[in-house]
Amino acid sequence: MSGRYWEHFPHQADMGVRGVGPSREAAFEQAALAMTAVVTDPARVLPATPVDIRCEAPDDELLLVDWLNALILEMAARHMLFSHFDITLEGQRLNAVAWGEPVDPERHQPAVEIKGATYTELSVSQNESDQWQAQCVVDV
Amino acid sequence: MNPSRFQQVSNVEWRIEPFGAMRVPAVIYADEALIREMDDKVLEQLTNVAALPGIVEAAYAMPDAHWGYGFPIGGVAAFDAEEGGVVSAGGVGFDISCGVRTLHTGLRAADIAPLKQRFADRLFANIPAGVGSTGQLRLNPGEMDAMLRGGARWAVDRGYGSVADLDRIEEHGCMAGAEPGQVSEQAKRRQRDEIGTLGSGNHYLELQEVVEIYDDKAAERFRLRQGEVVVSIHCGSRGLGHQIGTEFLRQMVIAAPGHGIVLPDRELACAPINSTLGQAYLGAMRAAINCALANRQVLTHLAREVFADLLPGTHLNLIYDVSHNTCKLEPHTVDGRSRRLYVHRKGATRAFGPGHPALPADLRDIGQPVLIGGSMGTASYILAGTEEGMTRAFSSACHGAGRAMSRHQATRQWHGRALVDELASQGILIRSPSLRGVAEEAPGAYKDVSAVVEAAHRAGLARKVAKLRPLVCIKG
């Protein structure tokens, strides 16, 4: 399967988020969308306000967790949801702009708050057809 | 899980002797049916915990154990600092000091029956719940640090509740050794407007009716009478605790090789207790415990406001407040020798038996109240710590039902609106900002809490005192 997409995978108490795309950036972007989808339908979230996010980690996997946790921090502290991401990766350094809007309980019907991205089922990999996949379980 | 993988010690105790890297045995307290329901991951995680440096006696799992992060949820492990023991951010979890408190109202279910709808609506209006909700308090940096040092005592000093509440909270409402300076600015930023909020997921505030009494003497001392109404609150340290968990997990993963620790699973991230990182985590984690205690204290105040409005003269007296995601330094007797151990309880409730000096004087001969939250729409239980429990799993018991199916499966099987209507027809009023959240928390998505409690009772971890049935449930 080619293209870029996200999906959830089951974890007994929580939820796994998986992003797939033609580049690491695309996979990280799709994983972030999958995370928004744990809370609400991303299509309902207007990409109105930009928030800058930077992180750096010793390897790709820790970088994915750092990226998702940086988003979780902004979601929690700003009471926002995000639906569009512009990501630049240089080695293990990530620069991104996440676009979103404040939570509107009526419109978003947010199902659950995300506490943190975890190292469970964590992987960032590239397959034979050069597709990147980035995934982990998030604690809700 | 296949029970034949274990040596069966009794109907409710299963054991595996150390193999591979394990330093101590793994022990699960559960009946055979619960063992069969458990994911194989529980055993894998338990054997990993048993391999951590400085672990004492055994790695334990409670009857509600399920697949967690590094440690199983429902896991208990104690470490000796003098033997190279570790403290694990994964062994405490993201929701530091998540716990339950239960308050006595003195009202009969019949007294509130005509007001049930109003109670549901008023509580839902007064208790901030769900994603994006904020509390009434805004903490400046000085107040944030005071809260992180003072816990529920800080809240009482500011008019949220009374001094009498403090005696009925673990650590008398204030965890010693908290170091607000070890809590990052990000964690504090996440908490600025979250004090006095319920959160989401399986967190709730419920009005419950006492429907069964199993132990008259303990029930009387806990002021539990059949047909009476209690208020229970289940929540934790909110964003601050989550952020501390996230940050220290990362630091411990990266520092592990430098500490000579091999992690079979990164979620087991830990640091020697006697290390700078280990001590920093303990200081921050204890601050998060205070945050959880302060949060439940403010939520209690908000519930009291609603009762004062709808039924003036009602007194909500705290029965007890106990956390189930912590690491605490406690004296325990192991092989006849008294030792001070760092006991991790991840989804496990402390259950001190009769005579324990940490208990309030008026409960000391009975044992500690052990509060077991059920899922929305099912039962909750109150148990009491036992004498025999002091020699089992370091005085620990189960904490709840534990999920039986994923959130995904739950949303495929149930719809929020239909579930709310069905529960209403059973006399259980649900109020939640999110119908999808309600579906994900469907009672059927959880294990049978009664089976879990029965196993804990039979294993002697704690003894049954009373069963509670929900009347009104405010969900995040």
XYZ file of C-alpha atoms in Angstrom:
616
model
C 0.000 0.000 0.000
C 1.386 3.396 -0.899
C 0.444 6.985 -0.132
C 0.092 8.481 3.269
C -2.419 7.427 5.859
C -2.901 6.853 9.566
C -4.565 4.110 11.537
C -5.104 2.960 15.105
C -4.074 -0.409 16.432
C -5.432 -1.978 19.603
C -3.824 -2.005 23.023
C -5.760 -3.477 25.935
C -6.216 -0.323 28.011
C -5.166 2.336 25.561
C -4.654 2.923 21.847
C -1.869 2.577 19.303
C -1.250 5.308 16.720
C 0.421 4.537 13.390
C 1.401 6.913 10.606
C 2.534 5.762 7.155
C 3.964 7.834 4.331
C 6.653 8.179 1.658
C 9.054 9.981 4.040
C 9.866 10.130 7.743
C 8.199 13.539 7.822
C 5.014 12.112 6.297
C 4.965 9.201 8.734
C 5.434 11.574 11.704
C 2.693 13.848 10.360
C 0.273 10.932 9.933
C 1.103 9.587 13.407
C 0.181 13.010 14.818
C -3.124 12.913 12.932
C -3.763 9.430 14.313
C -3.218 10.885 17.774
C -5.731 13.682 17.191
C -8.143 10.995 16.010
C -7.883 9.313 19.431
C -9.539 12.459 20.789
C -11.810 13.558 17.927
C -12.363 13.369 14.167
C -9.431 15.393 12.729
C -11.713 16.672 9.957
C -13.633 18.625 12.607
C -10.510 20.501 13.760
C -9.843 23.791 11.952
C -6.141 24.425 11.257
C -6.524 28.053 12.327
C -3.657 28.790 14.723
C 0.011 27.813 14.319
C 2.161 26.550 17.190
C 5.918 26.045 16.758
C 7.384 22.781 18.001
C 11.042 21.781 18.180
C 12.638 18.656 19.514
C 15.778 16.605 19.269
C 16.499 13.031 20.321
C 19.260 10.407 20.134
C 17.354 8.220 17.629
C 14.281 8.145 15.367
C 12.133 6.244 17.830
C 12.791 8.568 20.754
C 12.230 11.467 18.359
C 8.761 10.166 17.469
C 7.851 9.911 21.160
C 9.308 13.394 21.797
C 7.318 14.818 18.877
C 4.050 13.314 20.047
C 4.729 14.321 23.661
C 5.520 17.896 22.589
C 2.122 17.964 20.850
C 0.435 16.489 23.925
C 1.984 19.239 26.068
C 0.678 21.945 23.718
C -2.741 20.287 23.486
C -2.977 20.193 27.277
C -1.468 23.564 28.172
C -3.266 25.504 25.401
C -6.448 23.367 25.436
C -6.070 22.911 21.689
C -6.478 20.200 19.068
C -4.308 20.022 15.933
C -5.159 18.858 12.420
C -2.354 20.000 10.135
C 1.387 19.638 10.543
C 4.349 21.041 8.609
C 7.403 19.047 9.619
C 11.074 19.405 8.761
C 13.503 16.735 9.887
C 17.257 17.128 9.839
C 18.820 13.979 11.236
C 17.309 13.640 14.684
C 16.234 17.261 14.896
C 12.599 18.145 14.281
C 11.147 21.552 13.459
C 7.428 21.740 12.999
C 4.412 23.971 12.916
C 1.230 22.381 14.237
C -2.007 24.046 13.155
C -5.158 23.766 15.177
C -7.808 25.476 17.272
C -9.063 25.561 20.877
C -11.123 22.573 22.032
C -14.853 23.109 21.507
C -16.582 20.355 23.516
C -19.847 20.699 21.571
C -18.314 20.507 18.116
C -15.353 18.205 18.802
C -17.021 15.832 21.280
C -13.529 14.975 22.576
C -13.568 11.355 23.699
C -10.556 11.283 25.965
C -7.506 13.235 27.060
C -4.104 11.834 26.116
C -1.694 11.572 29.038
C 1.468 10.676 27.155
C 3.068 8.877 24.216
C 4.795 5.689 25.356
C 7.639 3.404 24.294
C 5.229 0.499 23.949
C 5.002 -0.948 20.405
C 7.296 1.907 19.421
C 8.954 1.716 16.022
C 10.038 3.934 13.160
C 10.947 1.940 10.068
C 11.149 1.939 6.302
C 9.883 -1.042 4.282
C 11.084 -2.558 0.964
C 8.878 -0.199 -1.051
C 10.434 2.783 0.750
C 7.323 3.519 2.799
C 8.007 4.903 6.272
C 5.967 3.772 9.239
C 5.983 5.456 12.679
C 3.991 4.065 15.574
C 3.576 3.784 19.354
C 0.881 3.363 21.996
C -0.515 6.485 23.669
C -1.721 6.406 27.270
C -5.227 7.778 27.719
C -2.871 -16.871 30.027
C -2.496 -20.593 30.455
C -2.561 -21.454 34.200
C -0.323 -24.471 33.584
C 2.603 -22.085 33.194
C 2.405 -21.479 36.945
C 2.915 -23.436 40.095
C -0.463 -23.223 41.841
C 0.101 -22.330 45.505
C -3.613 -22.042 46.314
C -6.883 -21.317 44.494
C -5.887 -17.668 44.370
C -2.070 -17.669 44.301
C 0.086 -18.604 41.307
C 3.849 -18.555 41.251
C 6.762 -18.827 38.844
C 10.234 -19.463 40.209
C 13.036 -17.283 38.838
C 14.389 -18.201 35.405
C 16.604 -16.317 32.968
C 17.388 -12.832 34.270
C 14.750 -12.952 37.042
C 16.176 -12.221 40.505
C 13.005 -13.125 42.414
C 9.849 -15.173 41.715
C 6.725 -13.759 40.057
C 3.476 -14.165 41.998
C -0.070 -13.493 40.775
C -3.071 -13.356 43.106
C -6.151 -14.316 41.093
C -8.561 -17.188 40.595
C -8.182 -19.514 37.640
C -10.823 -17.761 35.536
C -9.089 -14.391 35.985
C -5.714 -15.947 35.121
C -7.193 -17.386 31.916
C -8.560 -13.929 30.987
C -5.205 -12.222 31.519
C -3.069 -11.329 28.534
C 0.234 -13.248 28.188
C 1.884 -9.825 28.364
C 1.137 -9.692 32.107
C 3.513 -12.573 32.744
C 6.109 -11.205 30.345
C 6.011 -7.826 32.076
C 6.065 -9.382 35.535
C 9.145 -11.467 34.721
C 10.838 -8.314 33.391
C 10.073 -6.494 36.657
C 11.477 -9.477 38.590
C 14.799 -8.895 36.796
C 15.246 -5.283 37.947
C 18.164 -4.510 40.302
C 17.493 -4.561 44.040
C 14.000 -6.077 43.818
C 12.946 -7.727 47.089
C 10.898 -10.898 47.698
C 8.871 -11.145 44.466
C 7.246 -9.256 41.610
C 3.529 -9.309 42.386
C 0.391 -8.917 40.295
C -3.078 -8.217 41.653
C -6.292 -9.940 40.482
C -7.089 -7.072 38.101
C -3.674 -7.176 36.407
C -3.516 -6.336 32.727
C -1.032 -5.354 30.057
C 0.527 -2.032 31.043
C 3.701 -0.136 30.224
C 6.796 -1.947 31.432
C 5.077 -2.936 34.668
C 1.714 -4.635 34.367
C -1.199 -2.505 35.592
C -1.956 -4.134 38.919
C 1.758 -4.643 39.592
C 3.576 -4.331 42.926
C 7.351 -4.376 43.380
C 9.597 -3.258 46.249
C 13.246 -2.237 46.033
C 15.986 -1.841 48.617
C 18.169 1.240 48.054
C 21.030 -0.363 49.984
C 21.097 -3.302 47.579
C 21.290 -1.210 44.426
C 17.522 -0.959 44.190
C 15.866 1.241 41.588
C 12.976 3.631 41.330
C 11.034 3.363 38.075
C 9.020 6.127 36.424
C 7.330 3.374 34.405
C 6.578 1.508 37.634
C 4.501 4.445 38.843
C 2.996 5.364 35.492
C 1.846 8.575 33.842
C -1.075 9.279 36.136
C 0.938 9.680 39.316
C -1.134 9.228 42.487
C -4.327 8.508 40.621
C -6.664 7.360 43.345
C -10.095 7.222 44.896
C -11.705 9.059 47.773
C -15.100 8.299 49.225
C -17.266 10.614 51.330
C -20.115 9.765 53.636
C -23.287 11.881 53.194
C -25.566 10.470 55.902
C -28.409 10.644 53.354
C -30.554 7.709 52.336
C -30.931 6.912 48.656
C -34.635 7.645 49.103
C -33.762 11.180 50.307
C -32.025 12.078 47.085
C -34.270 10.110 44.695
C -36.559 13.083 43.925
C -33.483 15.283 43.395
C -31.408 12.852 41.364
C -31.749 14.681 38.044
C -30.886 17.967 39.698
C -27.907 16.435 41.436
C -26.672 15.048 38.131
C -27.093 18.375 36.341
C -25.662 20.512 39.150
C -22.662 18.270 39.746
C -21.964 18.189 36.004
C -22.162 21.986 35.902
C -19.940 22.483 38.963
C -17.247 19.849 38.351
C -15.013 20.662 35.359
C -14.728 17.409 33.401
C -13.418 16.291 30.053
C -10.857 17.395 27.495
C -10.013 21.091 27.554
C -11.845 21.862 30.806
C -10.243 24.238 33.290
C -10.629 24.812 37.010
C -11.499 28.050 38.764
C -8.031 28.423 40.261
C -5.065 29.957 38.439
C -1.823 29.182 40.215
C 1.025 31.679 40.052
C 4.527 30.224 40.473
C 4.561 30.742 44.239
C 1.167 29.137 44.726
C 2.105 26.282 42.389
C 5.117 25.423 44.545
C 3.080 25.813 47.748
C 0.489 23.385 46.330
C 3.189 20.904 45.294
C 4.643 21.014 48.810
C 1.384 21.071 50.738
C -1.030 18.730 48.909
C -4.512 18.574 50.411
C -3.235 20.611 53.384
C -2.564 23.491 50.966
C -6.156 23.213 49.706
C -7.598 23.130 53.239
C -5.525 26.199 54.210
C -7.222 28.032 51.335
C -10.719 27.112 52.414
C -11.268 23.921 50.431
C -12.532 21.517 53.067
C -11.674 21.126 56.719
C -8.739 19.983 58.825
C -10.780 16.890 59.741
C -10.475 15.764 56.106
C -6.693 15.546 56.365
C -6.676 12.735 58.900
C -8.544 10.539 56.423
C -6.072 11.005 53.571
C -2.931 8.936 53.060
C 0.098 10.786 54.464
C -2.408 13.003 56.337
C -2.953 14.875 53.113
C 0.647 15.974 52.572
C 3.376 13.823 51.044
C 6.722 14.552 52.680
C 9.844 14.913 50.556
C 8.179 16.722 47.654
C 10.567 18.923 45.717
C 8.767 21.439 43.492
C 12.195 22.471 42.152
C 12.468 19.069 40.443
C 9.193 19.654 38.584
C 9.805 21.164 35.140
C 8.283 24.418 33.938
C 6.408 22.409 31.273
C 4.757 20.248 33.928
C 3.776 23.344 35.898
C 2.500 25.000 32.705
C 0.278 21.994 32.090
C -1.171 22.323 35.581
C -1.681 26.109 35.791
C -5.459 25.910 35.333
C -6.102 22.220 35.959
C -6.466 22.114 39.758
C -10.025 21.102 40.549
C -10.631 19.269 37.267
C -11.703 15.662 36.913
C -9.910 14.729 33.686
C -11.313 12.114 31.326
C -11.083 8.407 30.476
C -11.994 6.246 33.450
C -12.063 9.172 35.894
C -15.372 10.034 37.517
C -17.326 11.533 40.364
C -20.203 9.322 41.453
C -23.081 9.317 43.885
C -23.322 5.724 45.028
C -25.689 3.728 47.214
C -24.405 1.220 49.746
C -26.190 -1.954 48.601
C -24.470 -4.674 50.592
C -22.513 -4.916 53.840
C -20.130 -7.845 54.381
C -18.378 -6.800 57.586
C -20.647 -5.065 60.110
C -17.929 -3.885 62.469
C -15.709 -2.363 59.781
C -18.724 -0.885 57.966
C -19.898 0.803 61.142
C -16.448 2.275 61.735
C -16.284 3.478 58.103
C -19.830 4.890 58.638
C -21.253 2.759 55.830
C -24.909 1.842 56.226
C -27.031 -0.072 53.777
C -29.228 2.208 51.672
C -27.132 5.287 52.367
C -25.449 7.486 49.792
C -21.712 8.108 49.443
C -19.760 10.264 47.000
C -16.695 8.774 45.306
C -14.101 10.644 43.277
C -11.592 8.879 41.003
C -8.847 11.003 39.456
C -5.163 11.837 39.716
C -2.459 14.444 39.340
C -3.744 15.736 36.002
C -1.379 17.206 33.428
C 1.415 17.801 35.927
C 1.751 14.142 36.783
C 1.525 13.091 33.134
C 4.296 15.488 32.180
C 6.569 14.360 35.051
C 6.025 10.747 34.011
C 6.836 11.581 30.383
C 9.995 13.536 31.162
C 11.524 11.178 33.713
C 10.724 8.109 31.639
C 12.780 9.661 28.835
C 15.640 10.657 31.125
C 15.741 7.204 32.710
C 15.747 5.457 29.306
C 18.713 7.528 28.165
C 20.614 7.268 31.483
C 20.080 3.505 31.970
C 23.291 2.305 30.223
C 25.323 4.813 32.281
C 23.815 3.303 35.425
C 24.704 -0.185 34.182
C 21.030 -1.069 33.783
C 19.904 -3.245 30.866
C 16.260 -2.572 30.019
C 14.456 -5.476 28.326
C 11.644 -2.981 27.658
C 12.166 0.798 27.548
C 8.998 1.328 29.578
C 10.790 -0.255 32.540
C 12.961 2.860 32.622
C 14.440 3.230 36.067
C 17.377 4.719 37.945
C 19.170 3.661 41.114
C 17.390 5.116 44.153
C 20.798 6.314 45.310
C 21.508 8.378 42.191
C 20.941 12.036 41.312
C 18.278 11.077 38.767
C 16.544 8.643 41.124
C 16.365 11.261 43.866
C 15.194 13.953 41.425
C 12.378 11.679 40.275
C 11.335 10.878 43.840
C 11.179 14.621 44.651
C 9.101 15.355 41.539
C 6.886 12.280 41.930
C 6.101 13.224 45.549
C 5.182 16.732 44.366
C 2.796 15.078 41.889
C 1.290 13.043 44.742
C 0.557 16.345 46.491
C -0.960 17.676 43.274
C -3.336 14.700 43.140
C -4.265 15.105 46.822
C -4.887 18.845 46.334
C -6.952 18.133 43.230
C -9.219 15.613 44.935
C -9.571 18.025 47.878
C -10.735 20.878 45.618
C -13.124 18.529 43.769
C -14.539 17.519 47.153
C -15.208 21.175 47.892
C -17.048 21.544 44.575
C -19.219 18.524 45.379
C -19.941 19.944 48.847
C -21.102 23.206 47.253
C -23.723 21.303 45.254
C -24.951 19.415 48.322
C -25.109 22.664 50.334
C -27.344 24.121 47.616
C -29.655 21.195 47.038
C -29.831 19.673 50.516
C -28.583 22.294 52.985
C -27.225 20.878 56.226
C -25.741 17.774 54.582
C -22.211 17.024 55.791
C -19.864 15.188 53.457
C -17.335 13.507 55.751
C -14.304 11.901 54.197
C -14.125 8.142 54.766
C -10.723 7.779 53.137
C -8.522 8.836 50.228
C -6.060 6.331 48.787
C -3.884 6.398 45.676
C -3.081 3.479 43.388
C -0.151 4.775 41.259
C 2.733 5.559 43.608
C 6.175 4.675 44.879
C 6.494 5.003 48.657
C 9.224 4.358 51.170
C 7.713 2.013 53.768
C 8.976 -0.289 56.495
C 8.209 -3.959 55.760
C 9.301 -7.177 57.411
C 10.998 -9.536 54.969
C 12.321 -12.882 56.229
C 11.934 -11.656 59.805
C 13.981 -8.527 59.189
C 12.526 -5.022 59.128
C 13.601 -3.160 56.015
C 12.777 0.195 54.487
C 11.640 -0.465 50.933
C 10.547 1.638 47.965
C 7.226 0.013 47.141
C 5.910 0.646 43.617
C 2.182 0.198 43.257
C 1.046 0.630 39.673
C -2.695 0.165 39.557
C -2.587 -1.360 43.018
C -3.978 0.021 46.265
C -2.064 0.220 49.519
C -3.903 -1.940 52.068
C -2.371 -1.562 55.536
C -3.727 -4.008 58.069
C -4.986 -3.389 61.615
C -2.498 -1.761 63.970
C -0.480 -0.010 61.294
C 0.894 3.263 62.703
C 0.129 5.150 59.463
C -3.610 4.701 59.998
C -5.736 7.353 61.722
C -6.275 6.450 65.394
C -10.004 5.786 65.004
C -9.437 3.230 62.220
C -6.291 1.617 63.547
C -7.934 -1.506 64.995
C -9.957 -2.081 61.795
C -7.394 -1.657 59.029
C -7.114 0.791 56.184
C -10.128 1.416 53.943
C -9.304 0.073 50.468
C -11.385 1.841 47.817
C -12.012 -0.113 44.618
C -13.561 1.845 41.772
C -15.786 0.023 39.357
C -16.475 0.998 35.773
C -19.333 3.329 34.929
C -22.598 1.631 35.714
C -21.216 -1.322 37.639
C -20.378 -1.754 41.297
C -17.598 -0.289 43.400
C -16.332 -1.853 46.614
C -14.866 -0.816 49.914
C -12.508 -3.296 51.537
C -10.266 -3.164 54.595
C -6.616 -4.082 54.998
C -5.919 -7.364 56.766
C -3.340 -8.765 59.152
C -2.365 -11.488 56.674
C -2.098 -8.937 53.852
C 0.907 -7.432 55.664
C 2.881 -10.485 54.552
C 1.461 -10.530 51.009
C 2.519 -8.163 48.260
C 3.681 -5.572 50.812
C 0.131 -4.777 51.963
C -1.384 -4.196 48.548
C -4.689 -5.024 46.908
C -6.396 -4.575 43.540
C -7.550 -1.143 42.327
C -10.466 -1.714 39.990
C -11.895 -3.882 37.308
C -9.297 -3.445 34.582
C -10.247 -3.272 30.923
C -11.353 -6.421 29.170
C -11.501 -4.881 25.698
C -9.875 -1.995 23.861
C -11.517 1.393 23.347
C -11.845 0.525 19.666
C -13.775 -2.648 20.324
C -15.952 -0.774 22.810
C -16.954 1.926 20.299
C -17.814 -0.777 17.752
C -20.047 -2.519 20.267
C -21.778 0.383 22.020
C -23.138 3.824 21.179
C -22.907 6.578 23.761
C -26.511 7.792 23.566
C -28.010 4.287 23.725
C -25.751 3.454 26.661
C -26.753 6.602 28.571
C -30.436 5.759 27.975
C -29.996 2.139 28.976
C -28.204 3.054 32.205
C -30.868 5.711 32.938
C -33.506 2.987 32.696
C -31.559 1.160 35.401
C -31.621 4.288 37.565
C -28.024 5.325 36.798
C -27.720 8.891 35.492
C -24.633 9.583 33.362
C -23.427 13.090 32.571
C -20.466 13.507 30.242
C -19.312 16.079 27.680
C -18.532 13.253 25.215
C -20.810 10.472 24.023
C -17.886 8.743 22.322
C -16.067 8.865 25.670
C -19.089 7.200 27.273
C -19.065 4.413 24.656
C -15.342 3.803 25.180
C -15.983 3.477 28.914
C -18.946 1.112 28.543
C -19.345 -1.112 31.618
C -19.096 -4.184 29.378
C -15.608 -3.119 28.243
C -14.326 -3.858 31.744
C -13.729 -7.077 33.604
C -16.185 -8.117 36.279
C -15.108 -6.027 39.272
C -16.927 -8.411 41.636
C -14.743 -11.339 40.514
C -11.622 -9.220 41.032
C -12.709 -8.169 44.527
C -13.696 -11.730 45.434
C -10.224 -12.946 44.470
C -8.541 -10.186 46.507
C -10.741 -11.115 49.472
C -10.037 -14.838 49.177
C -6.325 -14.211 48.785
C -6.396 -12.236 52.039
C -5.032 -9.083 50.390
C -7.991 -7.163 51.839
C -11.406 -8.125 53.193
C -14.759 -7.088 51.758
C -16.659 -4.467 53.759
C -19.318 -3.025 51.443
C -20.604 -2.954 47.892
C -21.674 0.305 46.239
C -23.956 0.860 43.253
C -23.819 4.043 41.183
C -26.773 6.446 41.152
C -25.209 9.394 39.339
C -21.934 9.355 37.390
C -20.104 12.457 36.154
C -17.585 11.347 33.507
C -14.830 13.335 31.907
